[in-house]
mmCIF file of C-alpha atoms in Angstrom:
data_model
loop_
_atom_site.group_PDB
_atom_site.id
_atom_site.type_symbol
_atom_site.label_atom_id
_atom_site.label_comp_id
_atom_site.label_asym_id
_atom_site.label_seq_id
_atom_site.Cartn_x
_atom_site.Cartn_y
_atom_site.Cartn_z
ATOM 1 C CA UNK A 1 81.129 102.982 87.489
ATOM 2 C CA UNK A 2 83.936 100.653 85.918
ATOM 3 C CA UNK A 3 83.661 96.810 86.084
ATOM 4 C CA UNK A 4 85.747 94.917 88.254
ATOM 5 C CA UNK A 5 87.585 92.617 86.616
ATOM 6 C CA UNK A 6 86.955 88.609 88.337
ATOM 7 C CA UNK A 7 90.414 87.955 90.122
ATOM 8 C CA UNK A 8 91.919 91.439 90.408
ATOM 9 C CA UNK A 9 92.932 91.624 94.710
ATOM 10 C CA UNK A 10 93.339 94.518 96.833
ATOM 11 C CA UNK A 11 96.549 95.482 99.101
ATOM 12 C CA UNK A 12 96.039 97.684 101.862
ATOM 13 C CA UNK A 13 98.653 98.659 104.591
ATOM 14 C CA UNK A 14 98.091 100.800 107.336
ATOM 15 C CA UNK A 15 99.785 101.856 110.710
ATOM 16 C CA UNK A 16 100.589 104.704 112.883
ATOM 17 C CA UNK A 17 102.300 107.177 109.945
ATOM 18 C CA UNK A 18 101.228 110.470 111.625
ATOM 19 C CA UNK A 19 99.140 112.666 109.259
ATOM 20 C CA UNK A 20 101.600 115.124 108.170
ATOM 21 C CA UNK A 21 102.488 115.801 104.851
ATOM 22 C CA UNK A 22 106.111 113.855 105.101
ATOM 23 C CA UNK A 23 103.820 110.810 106.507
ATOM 24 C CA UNK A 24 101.744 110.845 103.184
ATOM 25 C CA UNK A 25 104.949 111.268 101.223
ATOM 26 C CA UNK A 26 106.606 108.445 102.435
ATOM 27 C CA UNK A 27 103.547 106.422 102.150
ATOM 28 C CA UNK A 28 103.180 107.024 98.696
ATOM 29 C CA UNK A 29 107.068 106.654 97.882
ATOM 30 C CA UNK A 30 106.905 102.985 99.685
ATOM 31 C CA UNK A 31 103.154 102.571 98.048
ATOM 32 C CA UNK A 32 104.457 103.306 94.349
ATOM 33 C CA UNK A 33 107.974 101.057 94.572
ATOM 34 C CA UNK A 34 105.217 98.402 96.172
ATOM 35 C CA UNK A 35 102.941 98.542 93.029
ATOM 36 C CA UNK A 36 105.759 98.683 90.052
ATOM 37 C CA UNK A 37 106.783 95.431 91.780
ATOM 38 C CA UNK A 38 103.499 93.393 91.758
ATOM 39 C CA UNK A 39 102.476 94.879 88.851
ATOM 40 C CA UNK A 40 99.653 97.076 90.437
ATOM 41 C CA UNK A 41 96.910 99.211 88.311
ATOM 42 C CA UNK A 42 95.677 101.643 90.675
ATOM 43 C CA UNK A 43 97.933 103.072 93.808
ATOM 44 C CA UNK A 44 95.676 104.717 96.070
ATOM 45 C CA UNK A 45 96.360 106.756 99.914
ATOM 46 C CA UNK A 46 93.560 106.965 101.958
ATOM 47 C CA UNK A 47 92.810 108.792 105.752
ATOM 48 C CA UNK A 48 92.034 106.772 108.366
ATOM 49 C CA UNK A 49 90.633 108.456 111.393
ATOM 50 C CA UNK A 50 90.823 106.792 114.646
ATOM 51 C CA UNK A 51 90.744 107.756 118.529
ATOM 52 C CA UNK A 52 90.794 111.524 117.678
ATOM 53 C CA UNK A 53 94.009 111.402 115.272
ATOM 54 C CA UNK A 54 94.110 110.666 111.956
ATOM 55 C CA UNK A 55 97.078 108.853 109.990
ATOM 56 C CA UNK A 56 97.886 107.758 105.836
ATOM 57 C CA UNK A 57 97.264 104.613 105.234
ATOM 58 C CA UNK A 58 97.354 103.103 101.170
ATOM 59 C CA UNK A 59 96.085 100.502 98.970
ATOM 60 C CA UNK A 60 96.902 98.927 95.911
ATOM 61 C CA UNK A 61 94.880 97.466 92.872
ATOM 62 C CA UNK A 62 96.373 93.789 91.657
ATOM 63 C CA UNK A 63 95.012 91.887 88.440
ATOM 64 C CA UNK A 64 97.424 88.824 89.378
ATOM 65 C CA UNK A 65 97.967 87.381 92.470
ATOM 66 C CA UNK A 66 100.142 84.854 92.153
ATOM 67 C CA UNK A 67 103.029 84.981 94.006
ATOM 68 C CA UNK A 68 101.812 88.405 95.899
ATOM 69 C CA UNK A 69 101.346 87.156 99.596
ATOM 70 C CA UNK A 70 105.203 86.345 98.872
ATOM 71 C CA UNK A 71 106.049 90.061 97.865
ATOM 72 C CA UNK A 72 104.238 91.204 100.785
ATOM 73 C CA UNK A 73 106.415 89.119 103.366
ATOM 74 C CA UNK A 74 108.138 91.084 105.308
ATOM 75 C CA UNK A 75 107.828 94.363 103.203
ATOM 76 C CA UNK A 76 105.543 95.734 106.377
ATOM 77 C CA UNK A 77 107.043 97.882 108.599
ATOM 78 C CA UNK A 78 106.612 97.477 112.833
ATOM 79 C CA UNK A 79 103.678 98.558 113.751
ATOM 80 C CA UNK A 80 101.821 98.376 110.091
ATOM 81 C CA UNK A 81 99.216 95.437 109.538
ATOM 82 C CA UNK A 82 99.217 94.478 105.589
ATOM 83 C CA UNK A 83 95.556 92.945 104.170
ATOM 84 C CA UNK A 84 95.743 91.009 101.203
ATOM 85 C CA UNK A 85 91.660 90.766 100.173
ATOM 86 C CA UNK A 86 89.816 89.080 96.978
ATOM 87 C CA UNK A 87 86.723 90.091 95.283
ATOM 88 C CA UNK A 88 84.853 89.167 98.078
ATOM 89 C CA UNK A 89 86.310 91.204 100.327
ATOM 90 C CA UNK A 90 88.236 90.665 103.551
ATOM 91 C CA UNK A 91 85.975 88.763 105.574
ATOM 92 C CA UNK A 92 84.646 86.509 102.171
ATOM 93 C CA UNK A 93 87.357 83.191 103.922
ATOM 94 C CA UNK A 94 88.634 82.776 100.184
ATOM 95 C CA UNK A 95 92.071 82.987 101.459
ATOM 96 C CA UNK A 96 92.660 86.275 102.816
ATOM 97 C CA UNK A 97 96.079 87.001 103.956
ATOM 98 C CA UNK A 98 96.351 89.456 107.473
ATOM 99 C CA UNK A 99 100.236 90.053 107.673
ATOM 100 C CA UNK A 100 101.753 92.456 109.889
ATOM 101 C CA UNK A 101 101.010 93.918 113.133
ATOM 102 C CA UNK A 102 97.468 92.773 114.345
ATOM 103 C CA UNK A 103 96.769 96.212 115.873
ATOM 104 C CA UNK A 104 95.581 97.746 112.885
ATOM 105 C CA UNK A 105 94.577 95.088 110.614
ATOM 106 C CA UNK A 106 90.505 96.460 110.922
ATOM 107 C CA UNK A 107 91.012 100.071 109.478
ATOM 108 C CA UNK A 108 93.382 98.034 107.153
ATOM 109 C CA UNK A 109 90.398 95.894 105.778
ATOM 110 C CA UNK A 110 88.422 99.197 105.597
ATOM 111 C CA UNK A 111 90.791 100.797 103.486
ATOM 112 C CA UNK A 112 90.733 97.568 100.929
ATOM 113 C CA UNK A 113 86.558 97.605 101.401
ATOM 114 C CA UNK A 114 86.719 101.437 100.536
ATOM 115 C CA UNK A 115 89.104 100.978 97.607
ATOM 116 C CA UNK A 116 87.075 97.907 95.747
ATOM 117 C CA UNK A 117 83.749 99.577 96.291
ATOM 118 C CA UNK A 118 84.944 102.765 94.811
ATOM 119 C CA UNK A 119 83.867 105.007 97.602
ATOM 120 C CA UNK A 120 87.440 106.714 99.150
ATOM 121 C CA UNK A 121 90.679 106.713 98.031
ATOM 122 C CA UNK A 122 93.141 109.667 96.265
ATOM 123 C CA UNK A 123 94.984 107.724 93.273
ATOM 124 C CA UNK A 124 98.241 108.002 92.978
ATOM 125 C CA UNK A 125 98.915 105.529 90.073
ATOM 126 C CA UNK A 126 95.913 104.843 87.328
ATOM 127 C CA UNK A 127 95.419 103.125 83.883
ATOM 128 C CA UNK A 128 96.309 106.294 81.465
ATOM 129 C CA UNK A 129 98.045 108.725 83.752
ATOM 130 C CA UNK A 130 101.573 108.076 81.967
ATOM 131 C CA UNK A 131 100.151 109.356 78.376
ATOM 132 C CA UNK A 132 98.726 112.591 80.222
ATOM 133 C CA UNK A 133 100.355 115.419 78.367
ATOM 134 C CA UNK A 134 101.227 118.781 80.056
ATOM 135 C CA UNK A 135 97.892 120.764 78.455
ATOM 136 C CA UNK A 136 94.964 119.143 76.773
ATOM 137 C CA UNK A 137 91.379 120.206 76.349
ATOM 138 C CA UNK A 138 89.295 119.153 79.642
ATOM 139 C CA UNK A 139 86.990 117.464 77.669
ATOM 140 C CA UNK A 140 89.589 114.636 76.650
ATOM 141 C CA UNK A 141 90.521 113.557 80.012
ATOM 142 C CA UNK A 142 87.868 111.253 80.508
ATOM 143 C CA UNK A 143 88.995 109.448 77.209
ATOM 144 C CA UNK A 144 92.791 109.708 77.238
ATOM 145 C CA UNK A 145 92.589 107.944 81.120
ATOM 146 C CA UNK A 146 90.495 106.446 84.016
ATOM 147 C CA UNK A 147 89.264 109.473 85.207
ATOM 148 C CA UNK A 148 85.520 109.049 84.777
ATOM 149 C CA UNK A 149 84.266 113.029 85.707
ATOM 150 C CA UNK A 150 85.378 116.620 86.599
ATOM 151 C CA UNK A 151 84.617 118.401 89.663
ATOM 152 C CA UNK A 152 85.179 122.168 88.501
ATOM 153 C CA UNK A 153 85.624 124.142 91.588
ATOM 154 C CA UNK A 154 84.962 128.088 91.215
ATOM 155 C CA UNK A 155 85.116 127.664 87.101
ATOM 156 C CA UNK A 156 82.152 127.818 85.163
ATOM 157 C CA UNK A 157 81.859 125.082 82.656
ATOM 158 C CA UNK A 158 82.961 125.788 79.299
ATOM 159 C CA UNK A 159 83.243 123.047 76.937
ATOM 160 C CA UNK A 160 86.755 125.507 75.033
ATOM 161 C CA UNK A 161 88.784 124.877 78.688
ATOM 162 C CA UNK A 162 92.284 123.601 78.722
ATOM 163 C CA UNK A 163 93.889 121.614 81.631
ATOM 164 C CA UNK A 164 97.475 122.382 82.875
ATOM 165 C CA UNK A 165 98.436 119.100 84.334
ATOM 166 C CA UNK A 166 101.999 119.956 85.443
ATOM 167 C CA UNK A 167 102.732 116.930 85.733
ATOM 168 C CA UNK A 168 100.446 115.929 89.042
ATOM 169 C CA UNK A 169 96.719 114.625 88.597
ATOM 170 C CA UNK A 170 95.287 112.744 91.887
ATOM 171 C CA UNK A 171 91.938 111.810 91.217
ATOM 172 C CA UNK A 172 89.747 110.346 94.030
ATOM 173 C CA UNK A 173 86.740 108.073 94.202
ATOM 174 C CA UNK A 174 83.262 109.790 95.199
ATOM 175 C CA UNK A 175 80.585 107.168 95.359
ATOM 176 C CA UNK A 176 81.463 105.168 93.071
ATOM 177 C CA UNK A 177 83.214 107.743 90.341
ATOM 178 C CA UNK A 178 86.693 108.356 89.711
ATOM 179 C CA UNK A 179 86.760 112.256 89.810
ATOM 180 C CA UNK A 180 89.659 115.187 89.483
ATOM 181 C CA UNK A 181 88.518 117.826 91.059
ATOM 182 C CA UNK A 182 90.004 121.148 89.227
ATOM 183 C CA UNK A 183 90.189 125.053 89.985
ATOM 184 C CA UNK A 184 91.416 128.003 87.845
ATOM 185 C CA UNK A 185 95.020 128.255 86.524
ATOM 186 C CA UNK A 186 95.002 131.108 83.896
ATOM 187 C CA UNK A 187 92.208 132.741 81.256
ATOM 188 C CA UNK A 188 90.364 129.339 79.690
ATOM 189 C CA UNK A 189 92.633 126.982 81.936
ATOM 190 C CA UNK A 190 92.220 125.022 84.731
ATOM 191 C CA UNK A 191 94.699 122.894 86.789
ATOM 192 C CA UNK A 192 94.516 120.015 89.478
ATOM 193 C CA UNK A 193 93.075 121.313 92.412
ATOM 194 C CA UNK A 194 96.113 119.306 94.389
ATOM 195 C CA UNK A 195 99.334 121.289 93.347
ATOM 196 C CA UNK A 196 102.238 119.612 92.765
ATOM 197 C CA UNK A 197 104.155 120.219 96.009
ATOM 198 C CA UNK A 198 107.932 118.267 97.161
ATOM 199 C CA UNK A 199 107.355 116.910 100.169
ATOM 200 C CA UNK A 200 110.543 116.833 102.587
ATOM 201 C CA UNK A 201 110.156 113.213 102.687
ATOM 202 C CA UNK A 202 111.342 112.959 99.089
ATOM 203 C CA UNK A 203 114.452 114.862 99.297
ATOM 204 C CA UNK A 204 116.484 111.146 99.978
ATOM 205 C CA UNK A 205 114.404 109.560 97.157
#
């Protein structure tokens, strides 16, 4: 399990998105522009399952708060409720920030709780993922990023496989471990178990 570094806060936004592909698409598009402008090291989406539906919600890694309760005003939609929490969590009264829409500020805090404890979350954006080439031996992922284990799905392990990134690796936390879960792409190579699909929302992005 990593350390957490003393100071690093946690953004989480969540609100009525829908749980349809678009809805996670558009979460991470807003999610992503959110963290290259607060300097964020992991992006992460979540699902939050509530009165029989389920909807995206997302959270965001910061090792500097200053000045981030300002970036957050007013980037939260109606309807979303935006937690700002410290290494204490939501609830620790070190200054938390609740912005937003009070309607869904709870599953909000559960999403930041979930993200600092390691224990849900599919990253979008983590330390490493921009020196990921195309196709590397599996072996090296755990060294060339934060990816911490391998989940090999339907592959038997052999330390000669090759992973075919193209260009899309979403690793999520499982108790406590960053894992990329990974299935068969060709003879000795394996691939993302996500594929890298366009999602209509990003045809206007």
């Amino acid at each position: 399990m990593a350390d957490t570094p003393s100071g690093d806060r946690w953004v989480a936004v969540c609100g009525d998105t829908g749980a349809s592909p678009a809805a996670l698409a558009e979460v991470e598009h807003r999610l992503l522009d959110l963290g290259r402008r607060v300097g964020a090291t992991e992006v992460a989406t979540h699902v939050v399952r509530a009165d029989g539906t389920g909807h995206h919600a997302g959270s965001l890694r910061v090792p500097a708060p200053d000045g981030l309760a300002g970036a957050l005003a007013g980037w939260a939609r109606p309807g979303e409720s935006v937690v700002l929490s410290g290494d204490d969590g939501p609830d620790d009264g070190g200054g938390d920030v609740a912005l937003g829409d009070p309607a869904h500020a709870g599953h909000a805090a559960d999403v930041a709780r979930a993200h600092r404890a390691r224990t849900s979350g599919r990253l979008v954006r983590f330390p490493g993922q921009d020196g990921l080439p195309d196709r590397f031996p599996l072996a090296e992922l755990t060294t060339r990023c934060a990816v911490e284990a391998v989940h090999l799905l339907g592959v038997a392990d052999d330390p000669a496989l090759v992973l075919r990134t193209r260009g899309h690796v979403r690793p999520e936390f499982r108790d406590g471990v960053l894992v990329l879960v990974v299935n068969a792409w060709d003879d000795r190579e394996v691939c993302p178990f996500e594929p890298p699909v366009q999602r209509e929302c990003c045809a206007d992005h």
